[in-house]
Every structure is written in structure tokens, then in C-alpha cells.
CSV table of C-alpha atoms and ligand atoms in Angstrom, one decimal:
chain,number,residue,atom,x,y,z
A,5,MET,CA,36.1,-49.4,-52.3
A,6,LEU,CA,38.6,-52.2,-51.6
A,7,LEU,CA,37.1,-54.5,-49.1
A,8,PHE,CA,40.0,-55.8,-47.0
A,9,THR,CA,38.3,-56.9,-43.8
A,10,PRO,CA,38.9,-60.5,-42.6
A,11,GLY,CA,35.3,-61.3,-43.4
A,12,PRO,CA,33.3,-60.6,-45.3
A,13,THR,CA,35.8,-60.8,-48.2
A,14,PRO,CA,35.1,-59.8,-51.8
A,15,VAL,CA,33.2,-62.2,-54.0
A,16,PRO,CA,34.9,-62.7,-57.4
A,17,GLN,CA,33.0,-61.5,-60.5
A,18,ASN,CA,32.6,-65.0,-62.0
A,19,VAL,CA,31.1,-66.3,-58.7
A,20,ARG,CA,28.6,-63.4,-58.6
A,21,ASN,CA,27.7,-64.2,-62.2
A,22,ALA,CA,27.1,-67.9,-61.4
A,23,MET,CA,24.8,-66.9,-58.5
A,24,SER,CA,22.8,-64.5,-60.7
A,25,ALA,CA,21.1,-67.4,-62.7
A,26,GLU,CA,17.4,-68.0,-62.2
A,27,THR,CA,16.4,-69.7,-59.0
A,28,ILE,CA,16.1,-73.5,-59.4
A,29,HIS,CA,14.0,-75.7,-57.1
A,30,HIS,CA,16.1,-77.6,-54.5
A,31,ARG,CA,14.2,-80.9,-54.8
A,32,THR,CA,15.2,-81.5,-58.4
A,33,PRO,CA,17.8,-83.8,-60.2
A,34,GLU,CA,19.3,-80.6,-61.5
A,35,PHE,CA,20.1,-79.2,-58.1
A,36,GLU,CA,21.0,-82.6,-56.6
A,37,ALA,CA,23.7,-82.9,-59.3
A,38,ILE,CA,25.2,-79.5,-58.2
A,39,PHE,CA,25.0,-80.6,-54.6
A,40,GLU,CA,26.8,-83.8,-55.3
A,41,LYS,CA,29.6,-82.1,-57.2
A,42,THR,CA,30.0,-79.5,-54.4
A,43,ARG,CA,30.0,-82.2,-51.7
A,44,LYS,CA,32.8,-84.1,-53.6
A,45,LYS,CA,34.9,-81.0,-53.7
A,46,LEU,CA,34.3,-80.3,-50.0
A,47,PHE,CA,35.6,-83.8,-49.2
A,48,GLU,CA,38.8,-82.9,-51.0
A,49,LEU,CA,39.1,-79.6,-49.1
A,50,PHE,CA,38.3,-80.9,-45.6
A,51,CYS,CA,39.9,-84.4,-45.9
A,52,MET,CA,37.4,-85.7,-43.3
A,53,ASP,CA,34.9,-88.6,-43.1
A,54,GLU,CA,31.8,-86.5,-43.6
A,55,VAL,CA,30.8,-83.0,-44.7
A,56,VAL,CA,27.6,-81.1,-44.0
A,57,MET,CA,26.4,-77.8,-45.4
A,58,LEU,CA,24.1,-75.7,-43.3
A,59,SER,CA,22.0,-72.7,-44.3
A,60,SER,CA,23.3,-70.4,-41.5
A,61,SER,CA,26.1,-68.1,-40.7
A,62,GLY,CA,29.2,-69.6,-39.0
A,63,THR,CA,27.7,-69.3,-35.5
A,64,GLY,CA,25.0,-71.8,-36.5
A,65,ALA,CA,27.6,-74.4,-37.3
A,66,MET,CA,29.3,-73.6,-34.0
A,67,GLU,CA,26.0,-74.2,-32.2
A,68,SER,CA,25.3,-77.4,-34.0
A,69,ALA,CA,28.8,-78.7,-33.3
A,70,VAL,CA,28.4,-78.0,-29.6
A,71,THR,CA,24.9,-79.4,-29.2
A,72,ASN,CA,25.5,-82.5,-31.2
A,73,LEU,CA,29.0,-83.3,-29.9
A,74,CYS,CA,29.0,-82.2,-26.3
A,75,HIS,CA,26.7,-84.0,-23.9
A,76,ASP,CA,28.0,-82.8,-20.5
A,77,THR,CA,30.8,-80.2,-20.2
A,78,LEU,CA,32.5,-78.1,-23.0
A,79,LEU,CA,36.0,-76.8,-22.6
A,80,ASN,CA,36.2,-73.6,-24.6
A,81,VAL,CA,39.4,-71.6,-25.3
A,82,ASN,CA,38.7,-67.9,-25.0
A,83,SER,CA,41.4,-65.7,-26.5
A,84,GLY,CA,38.8,-63.5,-28.2
A,85,LYS,CA,35.2,-63.0,-29.1
A,86,PHE,CA,34.8,-66.1,-31.1
A,87,GLY,CA,36.3,-68.4,-28.4
A,88,GLU,CA,34.1,-66.8,-25.8
A,89,ARG,CA,31.1,-67.5,-28.1
A,90,PHE,CA,31.6,-71.3,-27.7
A,91,GLY,CA,31.2,-70.9,-23.9
A,92,LYS,CA,28.0,-68.8,-24.3
A,93,ILE,CA,26.6,-71.3,-26.7
A,94,ALA,CA,27.2,-74.2,-24.3
A,95,VAL,CA,25.5,-72.3,-21.4
A,96,ALA,CA,22.6,-71.2,-23.6
A,97,CYS,CA,22.0,-74.8,-24.7
A,98,GLY,CA,22.0,-76.1,-21.1
A,99,LEU,CA,25.5,-77.6,-21.1
A,100,LYS,CA,28.2,-76.9,-18.5
A,101,ASN,CA,31.4,-75.2,-19.6
A,102,VAL,CA,34.9,-74.7,-18.4
A,103,GLU,CA,36.8,-71.8,-20.0
A,104,ILE,CA,40.5,-71.0,-20.4
A,105,LYS,CA,40.7,-67.3,-20.8
A,106,ASN,CA,43.7,-65.3,-22.1
A,107,GLU,CA,44.3,-61.8,-23.4
A,108,TRP,CA,43.3,-61.5,-27.1
A,109,ASN,CA,46.9,-61.5,-28.3
A,110,THR,CA,47.8,-64.7,-26.4
A,111,PRO,CA,47.3,-68.2,-27.9
A,112,VAL,CA,46.4,-70.9,-25.4
A,113,SER,CA,49.3,-73.3,-24.6
A,114,VAL,CA,49.1,-77.1,-24.8
A,115,GLU,CA,50.0,-77.3,-21.1
A,116,GLU,CA,47.1,-75.1,-20.1
A,117,VAL,CA,44.7,-77.3,-22.0
A,118,VAL,CA,46.2,-80.6,-20.7
A,119,ALA,CA,46.0,-79.4,-17.1
A,120,THR,CA,42.4,-78.2,-17.4
A,121,VAL,CA,41.3,-81.5,-19.1
A,122,LYS,CA,43.0,-83.5,-16.3
A,123,ALA,CA,41.5,-81.4,-13.6
A,124,ASN,CA,37.9,-81.7,-15.1
A,125,PRO,CA,37.2,-85.3,-16.1
A,126,GLN,CA,33.6,-84.4,-16.9
A,127,ILE,CA,34.8,-82.5,-20.0
A,128,ASP,CA,33.6,-84.4,-23.1
A,129,ALA,CA,34.3,-81.8,-25.8
A,130,LEU,CA,36.8,-79.1,-26.5
A,131,ALA,CA,36.1,-76.1,-28.7
A,132,VAL,CA,38.8,-73.9,-30.0
A,133,GLN,CA,39.4,-71.5,-32.9
A,134,ILE,CA,42.2,-72.4,-35.3
A,135,SER,CA,42.5,-68.7,-36.2
A,136,GLU,CA,40.9,-66.4,-33.6
A,137,SER,CA,39.7,-63.5,-35.7
A,138,ALA,CA,39.2,-61.1,-32.8
A,139,GLY,CA,42.9,-60.4,-32.5
A,140,GLY,CA,44.2,-62.4,-35.5
A,141,LEU,CA,46.0,-65.1,-33.6
A,142,ARG,CA,46.7,-68.8,-34.4
A,143,HIS,CA,46.1,-71.3,-31.6
A,144,PRO,CA,48.3,-74.5,-31.7
A,145,VAL,CA,45.2,-76.6,-32.5
A,146,GLU,CA,46.8,-79.7,-33.9
A,147,ALA,CA,49.1,-80.1,-30.9
A,148,ILE,CA,46.2,-79.4,-28.5
A,149,ALA,CA,44.0,-82.0,-30.3
A,150,LYS,CA,46.8,-84.6,-30.1
A,151,ALA,CA,47.4,-84.0,-26.4
A,152,VAL,CA,43.7,-84.1,-25.5
A,153,LYS,CA,43.2,-87.4,-27.4
A,154,GLU,CA,46.2,-88.9,-25.5
A,155,ILE,CA,44.4,-88.1,-22.2
A,156,ASN,CA,40.9,-89.2,-23.3
A,157,PRO,CA,40.3,-90.2,-26.9
A,158,SER,CA,36.5,-89.9,-26.4
A,159,ILE,CA,36.7,-86.1,-25.9
A,160,MET,CA,35.4,-84.5,-29.1
A,161,VAL,CA,37.7,-81.8,-30.6
A,162,ILE,CA,35.8,-79.0,-32.3
A,163,ALA,CA,38.0,-76.7,-34.4
A,164,ASP,CA,36.5,-73.5,-35.6
A,165,GLY,CA,38.3,-73.0,-39.0
A,166,ILE,CA,36.1,-70.2,-40.2
A,167,THR,CA,39.2,-68.1,-40.9
A,168,ALA,CA,41.5,-71.1,-41.5
A,169,VAL,CA,39.8,-73.5,-43.9
A,170,GLY,CA,40.9,-72.3,-47.3
A,171,VAL,CA,43.9,-70.4,-45.8
A,172,GLU,CA,46.2,-73.2,-44.8
A,173,LYS,CA,46.5,-77.0,-44.8
A,174,ILE,CA,45.0,-78.2,-41.5
A,175,ASP,CA,46.1,-81.5,-40.1
A,176,VAL,CA,42.8,-83.1,-39.1
A,177,THR,CA,44.2,-86.3,-37.7
A,178,HIS,CA,42.9,-85.6,-34.2
A,179,ILE,CA,40.1,-83.2,-35.1
A,180,ASP,CA,36.5,-84.4,-34.9
A,181,CYS,CA,34.7,-81.4,-36.3
A,182,LEU,CA,36.1,-78.6,-38.5
A,183,ILE,CA,33.9,-75.6,-39.2
A,184,ALA,CA,34.0,-73.2,-42.2
A,185,GLY,CA,31.8,-70.2,-43.1
A,186,SER,CA,31.1,-68.8,-46.5
A,187,GLN,CA,32.0,-65.2,-46.1
A,188,LYS,CA,35.6,-65.5,-44.9
A,189,ALA,CA,38.3,-67.6,-46.8
A,190,LEU,CA,35.7,-69.0,-49.2
A,191,MET,CA,35.0,-65.6,-50.7
A,192,LEU,CA,31.2,-66.0,-50.8
A,193,PRO,CA,28.3,-63.9,-49.4
A,194,PRO,CA,27.4,-64.8,-45.8
A,195,GLY,CA,24.8,-67.4,-45.1
A,196,LEU,CA,26.4,-70.8,-45.6
A,197,ALA,CA,28.3,-72.9,-43.0
A,198,ILE,CA,30.1,-76.2,-43.5
A,199,LEU,CA,31.2,-78.8,-41.0
A,200,GLY,CA,33.7,-81.6,-41.6
A,201,LEU,CA,33.2,-84.6,-39.3
A,202,SER,CA,35.3,-87.5,-38.2
A,203,ALA,CA,34.0,-91.1,-38.0
A,204,ALA,CA,34.1,-90.8,-34.2
A,205,ALA,CA,32.0,-87.6,-34.3
A,206,ILE,CA,29.4,-89.3,-36.5
A,207,GLU,CA,29.2,-92.1,-33.9
A,208,LYS,CA,28.8,-89.7,-31.0
A,209,ILE,CA,26.1,-87.7,-32.9
A,210,GLY,CA,24.0,-90.9,-33.1
A,211,LYS,CA,20.4,-89.7,-33.5
A,212,GLY,CA,21.5,-86.1,-33.2
A,213,LYS,CA,20.3,-83.2,-31.0
A,214,GLY,CA,17.9,-80.4,-31.6
A,215,TYR,CA,15.8,-79.9,-34.7
A,216,TYR,CA,17.0,-77.5,-37.3
A,217,PHE,CA,20.6,-78.1,-36.3
A,218,ASN,CA,20.3,-81.9,-35.8
A,219,LEU,CA,23.4,-83.2,-37.6
A,220,ALA,CA,22.1,-86.8,-37.8
A,221,THR,CA,19.1,-85.5,-39.9
A,222,GLU,CA,21.4,-83.5,-42.2
A,223,ILE,CA,24.0,-86.3,-42.6
A,224,LYS,CA,21.2,-88.7,-43.7
A,225,ASN,CA,19.8,-86.3,-46.2
A,226,GLN,CA,23.1,-84.9,-47.5
A,227,ARG,CA,24.5,-88.4,-48.2
A,228,ALA,CA,21.5,-88.6,-50.6
A,229,ASN,CA,22.6,-85.3,-52.1
A,230,THR,CA,19.8,-83.3,-50.7
A,231,THR,CA,19.2,-81.3,-47.5
A,232,ALA,CA,16.8,-81.7,-44.6
A,233,TRP,CA,15.4,-78.2,-45.0
A,234,THR,CA,15.4,-75.8,-48.0
A,235,ALA,CA,19.0,-75.7,-49.2
A,236,ALA,CA,20.8,-72.3,-49.7
A,237,THR,CA,20.8,-73.1,-53.4
A,238,THR,CA,22.3,-69.8,-54.6
A,239,LEU,CA,25.2,-70.0,-52.1
A,240,ILE,CA,25.9,-73.7,-52.9
A,241,ILE,CA,26.0,-72.8,-56.6
A,242,GLY,CA,28.5,-70.0,-55.6
A,243,LEU,CA,30.5,-72.5,-53.5
A,244,LEU,CA,30.9,-74.9,-56.4
A,245,GLU,CA,32.0,-72.0,-58.6
A,246,ILE,CA,34.6,-70.7,-56.2
A,247,LEU,CA,35.9,-74.2,-55.5
A,248,GLU,CA,36.3,-74.7,-59.3
A,249,THR,CA,37.9,-71.3,-59.6
A,250,ILE,CA,40.5,-72.2,-57.0
A,251,GLU,CA,41.2,-75.4,-58.9
A,252,ARG,CA,41.6,-73.5,-62.2
A,253,ASP,CA,43.9,-71.0,-60.5
A,254,GLY,CA,46.3,-73.8,-59.5
A,255,GLY,CA,44.5,-75.7,-56.7
A,256,VAL,CA,44.4,-75.3,-53.0
A,257,GLU,CA,48.2,-75.9,-52.6
A,258,LYS,CA,48.8,-72.8,-54.7
A,259,LEU,CA,46.2,-70.9,-52.7
A,260,PHE,CA,47.8,-71.9,-49.4
A,261,ALA,CA,51.3,-71.0,-50.7
A,262,ASP,CA,50.2,-67.6,-52.0
A,263,THR,CA,48.4,-66.9,-48.7
A,264,GLN,CA,51.4,-67.8,-46.6
A,265,ARG,CA,53.6,-65.6,-48.7
A,266,ARG,CA,51.1,-62.8,-48.6
A,267,ALA,CA,50.9,-63.1,-44.8
A,268,LYS,CA,54.7,-63.0,-44.5
A,269,ALA,CA,55.1,-60.1,-46.9
A,270,THR,CA,52.3,-58.1,-45.3
A,271,LEU,CA,53.7,-58.6,-41.8
A,272,ALA,CA,57.2,-57.6,-42.9
A,273,ALA,CA,56.0,-54.5,-44.7
A,274,MET,CA,54.0,-53.3,-41.7
A,275,GLU,CA,56.9,-53.9,-39.3
A,276,ALA,CA,59.3,-52.2,-41.8
A,277,ILE,CA,57.3,-48.9,-41.4
A,278,GLY,CA,57.5,-49.2,-37.6
A,279,LEU,CA,54.1,-50.7,-36.9
A,280,HIS,CA,53.6,-53.4,-34.2
A,281,VAL,CA,52.0,-56.7,-34.8
A,282,TYR,CA,49.4,-57.5,-32.0
A,283,PRO,CA,49.2,-61.2,-31.7
A,284,LYS,CA,52.0,-63.3,-30.2
A,285,ASN,CA,51.4,-65.9,-32.8
A,286,PRO,CA,49.8,-64.3,-35.9
A,287,ALA,CA,47.4,-66.3,-38.0
A,288,LEU,CA,47.9,-66.4,-41.8
A,289,SER,CA,44.3,-65.1,-42.3
A,290,MET,CA,45.0,-61.5,-41.3
A,291,THR,CA,47.6,-59.1,-40.1
A,292,THR,CA,46.5,-57.3,-36.9
A,293,ILE,CA,48.3,-54.1,-35.9
A,294,ASP,CA,47.9,-52.5,-32.5
A,295,ASP,CA,48.4,-48.8,-32.6
A,296,GLN,CA,47.3,-45.6,-30.8
A,297,ASP,CA,46.2,-44.1,-34.1
A,298,ALA,CA,44.3,-47.2,-35.3
A,299,SER,CA,41.0,-45.3,-35.7
A,300,ALA,CA,42.7,-42.3,-37.5
A,301,ILE,CA,44.6,-44.7,-39.8
A,302,ARG,CA,41.4,-46.5,-40.7
A,303,LYS,CA,39.6,-43.2,-41.4
A,304,ILE,CA,42.4,-42.1,-43.8
A,305,LEU,CA,42.4,-45.4,-45.5
A,306,ASN,CA,38.7,-45.2,-46.0
A,307,ASN,CA,38.4,-41.5,-47.1
A,308,ASP,CA,41.6,-40.9,-49.0
A,309,PHE,CA,42.5,-44.4,-50.4
A,310,HIS,CA,39.1,-46.2,-50.6
A,311,VAL,CA,40.4,-49.1,-48.5
A,312,ASN,CA,38.3,-50.8,-45.9
A,313,VAL,CA,40.2,-52.6,-43.2
A,314,ALA,CA,38.6,-53.9,-40.0
A,315,GLY,CA,38.9,-52.4,-36.6
A,316,GLY,CA,38.7,-54.1,-33.2
A,317,GLN,CA,35.8,-55.1,-31.0
A,318,ASP,CA,35.0,-54.7,-27.3
A,319,HIS,CA,38.1,-53.5,-25.4
A,320,LEU,CA,40.2,-53.4,-28.6
A,321,LYS,CA,37.8,-50.9,-30.3
A,322,GLY,CA,40.0,-48.1,-31.7
A,323,LYS,CA,43.2,-49.9,-30.7
A,324,ILE,CA,43.8,-52.3,-33.5
A,325,PHE,CA,43.2,-52.7,-37.2
A,326,ARG,CA,43.0,-55.9,-39.1
A,327,ILE,CA,44.0,-56.4,-42.8
A,328,ASN,CA,42.6,-59.4,-44.6
A,329,GLN,CA,44.8,-62.0,-46.3
A,330,MET,CA,42.2,-64.6,-47.1
A,331,GLY,CA,41.1,-65.6,-50.6
A,332,LEU,CA,42.3,-65.0,-54.1
A,333,ILE,CA,43.7,-61.5,-53.8
A,334,ALA,CA,45.4,-59.6,-56.6
A,335,PRO,CA,48.9,-58.7,-55.5
A,336,TYR,CA,48.5,-55.1,-56.8
A,337,GLU,CA,45.5,-54.7,-54.4
A,338,MET,CA,47.4,-55.9,-51.4
A,339,ALA,CA,50.4,-53.7,-52.3
A,340,TRP,CA,48.0,-50.7,-52.6
A,341,VAL,CA,46.5,-51.4,-49.2
A,342,LEU,CA,50.0,-51.5,-47.5
A,343,ASN,CA,51.1,-48.4,-49.5
A,344,SER,CA,48.0,-46.6,-48.2
A,345,VAL,CA,48.9,-47.5,-44.6
A,346,GLU,CA,52.3,-46.0,-45.1
A,347,MET,CA,50.8,-42.8,-46.7
A,348,ALA,CA,48.4,-42.6,-43.7
A,349,LEU,CA,51.4,-42.6,-41.3
A,350,ASP,CA,52.9,-39.7,-43.4
A,351,LYS,CA,49.6,-37.8,-43.2
A,352,LEU,CA,49.6,-38.2,-39.4
A,353,GLY,CA,53.1,-36.9,-39.3
A,354,ARG,CA,54.4,-40.1,-37.9
A,355,ARG,CA,56.8,-41.2,-40.7
A,356,ARG,CA,58.0,-39.6,-43.9
A,357,TYR,CA,56.7,-41.6,-46.9
A,358,ASP,CA,59.4,-43.4,-48.9
A,359,GLY,CA,57.6,-46.4,-50.4
A,360,THR,CA,59.1,-48.9,-47.9
A,361,ALA,CA,55.9,-50.9,-47.4
A,362,ASN,CA,55.2,-51.4,-51.1
A,363,LYS,CA,58.9,-52.3,-51.7
A,364,ILE,CA,59.1,-54.9,-48.9
A,365,PHE,CA,55.8,-56.4,-49.9
A,366,ASN,CA,56.8,-56.8,-53.5
A,367,GLU,CA,60.3,-58.1,-52.6
A,368,ILE,CA,58.8,-60.9,-50.5
A,369,TYR,CA,55.6,-61.6,-52.3
A,370,ILE,CA,56.7,-61.3,-55.9
A,371,LYS,CA,60.3,-62.4,-55.6
A,372,GLU,CA,59.8,-65.4,-53.4
A,373,ALA,CA,57.0,-66.8,-55.7
A,374,LYS,CA,57.9,-70.1,-57.2
B,11,LIG,C1,33.4,-64.8,-38.4
B,11,LIG,C2,33.7,-65.8,-37.5
B,11,LIG,C3,32.8,-66.6,-36.8
B,11,LIG,C4,31.3,-66.3,-36.8
B,11,LIG,O1,30.7,-66.4,-37.9
B,11,LIG,P1,29.3,-65.7,-38.3
B,11,LIG,O2,29.3,-66.0,-39.7
B,11,LIG,O3,29.5,-64.2,-38.0
B,11,LIG,O4,28.2,-66.3,-37.5
B,11,LIG,C5,33.2,-67.6,-35.9
B,11,LIG,N1,34.5,-67.8,-35.8
B,11,LIG,C6,35.4,-67.1,-36.4
B,11,LIG,C7,36.9,-67.5,-36.1
B,11,LIG,C8,35.1,-66.1,-37.3
B,11,LIG,O5,36.1,-65.4,-37.9
């Protein structure tokens, strides 16, 4: 089965092999050396003043960012399930929240954020997805962050990059906290989350908040190449392996360029066979198609072509399907997925198969490669 969901993504064979070694103790020079190397590589990927690894899924990092960086009111941008989650976290943790809500295909505008921040001076942190995975859209995070800092530089900007870190180069100039998760663009099993932090964020964290997710405790320990609690040793070994694999494969610049071309080629291929792209500003992490036959297409992909793409959640259940573009993906796999979608349309009597999707994908992805 080809796993083409925008998280979890397939784990490369060499990474699985690296993670199959015997368990080592986390309080040993041996593991500390692995931790130090991994940390160094994360600094290169995040380009921020501090990085912290947490043994949790991505939501744990979202919660730790909110509790440690927001002391009064969180502004959360809700254009989908993950943006909505930031607001729920704030409320659950006893904070106030102000929400900007849009339909799941609509990115927030800089103007909306500016107006809301000006109208609510008690807001001390903003949380937004870079790529909102619920509908596959890209928010204009860099422009929002810049505008917010111009109004009040002490507002902490939390950017959920769980489907963006490892997908594209992110300008972190005005971002205080950038979140990544293991099972999306980083091609690892679930269970590890990473936060990049700015100097201003570290200052605001101070002594930290909470216990398990107290970022001050983690920063202190991780600067000494250890963790406050038992480290997710196996996943960190896998993380080092995948970061070294990306480097061997030509580095992050090549990964970003390949992903961008893959996104462009996939989108063009799907439009060429008459399908409609759902988000108004598609993220590079996935292509989301809204279609009356979304469920039927997914079923055919699964049963006839052994391809697993994601569906939609909540009100988009049965109305969309989402094709992953994150990670190191063999071009022949991507081409097969798109070819399968075209075959599915033929089976549904929608469009006679003529190989258009495959042709368009190859023309853009292969021919435009440098
Ligand atoms: C998957 C995802 C999350 C949540 O991560 P979990 O690992 O499921 O806790 C948060 N934000 C975005 C944008 C995601 O895609």
C-alpha cells in the first residue's frame, strides 16, 4: 500500500533500520553524543536561537507553546481543525482566547489579524498554522508576524509548522516559536515534537509554566545535551538518520525545490483532468481536491490501486481528498498516485482515461528539474 496521506508519511527503510538497533540508556555519553549531533542539525533546519525536542505528538508542542508563551489572551486563527485546536488549548489551560474564524478553504488576511490585534490590546500571543492541514491551505504567516510585531513587538508569534518545516524555507525573522512534528514532513513515526524558539521567546518563558511541558526545564537540560524526562531515544536516533539522509540527498534546498516542483506538478495534473483544488491558497505540503465523488475516488484508489490518500474531517468528511507531497518521495510513486486518480475517474464514468495526469506531472516534475 502506498501511504500518501499528509501525515503520517512513510518512513524510509534506512531510517527504520537505524531505529531497530538495541535500546540504549538515555543518560549515557553514547546517547548524549547522538542528542548533540541531532540538536546541531535542528539548529540548521530551524535557523532559530533555541530548539527543544519533546516526547509527544505535535499537539503537545502546541500546548507547551501556548502555556509558556501566552500569559493572558491568545489570538488563534481558525481556518481548520488545527487552528481551532489552539483556541481549545488556551481555554483548557485557563487562558482567554480571541478567534478569527474562516471557512477551511480561506486563509486569514493580514488586515483581519491587524484589526483584531488593535481591537484587543490584551492579546499577548498569536497562534497560526503555516500550512493548515485540514483543508491544505497556506496562511500568509510571515506577513502576519511582521504586521503584528509592528503593532506590539511583545506579542509572541507561535507558528505551527508541522506540515511546513521540511517542506519549504520559512522566514523566521518575526516568528518566536516554530513547531514541527515527527510524522509529517520529517518522515518519522509519530511521537516526537520539536520547537524552535527566538531569544524573545526564551526571555518570556522565564521560569516556564506547567511541569512536563515546562519549556524552561527542557531548555536547561537540552543545552546540556540531555532531556528533563526520559528522551524518545529511538525517535531521536531516527531523526538524526533522516536529517543525515536529507543532507546526503542534496540538502534541504534540494528537498524544498523538489517539494515545490512536486506540488506544482501535482496541482496541474489534477486540474488537467478536470478536478478542483479546494483551498484558495494551496500549501506545498499537500494537494486538496474537493469533489462530490471524493469517497468513491478514495475507495477505488485503495482497493484497485493500493494508494492511501486522506479524506476530510468534520463538515468536509466525504467531500475532499488530500494527497501528500511532503518528504523524500520517489517521482514514480507520485506519478502512479496521480495516474490512479485519473483511472478512478474513468471507472466512475466521469472522464475517459488518456494518461493526461501522468503526462502533465512528468512534464512539470521531470522536465523542470534543474
Ligand atoms: C498533524 C498536525 C497537528 C497535530 O499533530 P498531532 O501529532 O496529531 O498531535 C497540528 N498541526 C498541524 C498543522 C498538523 O498537520
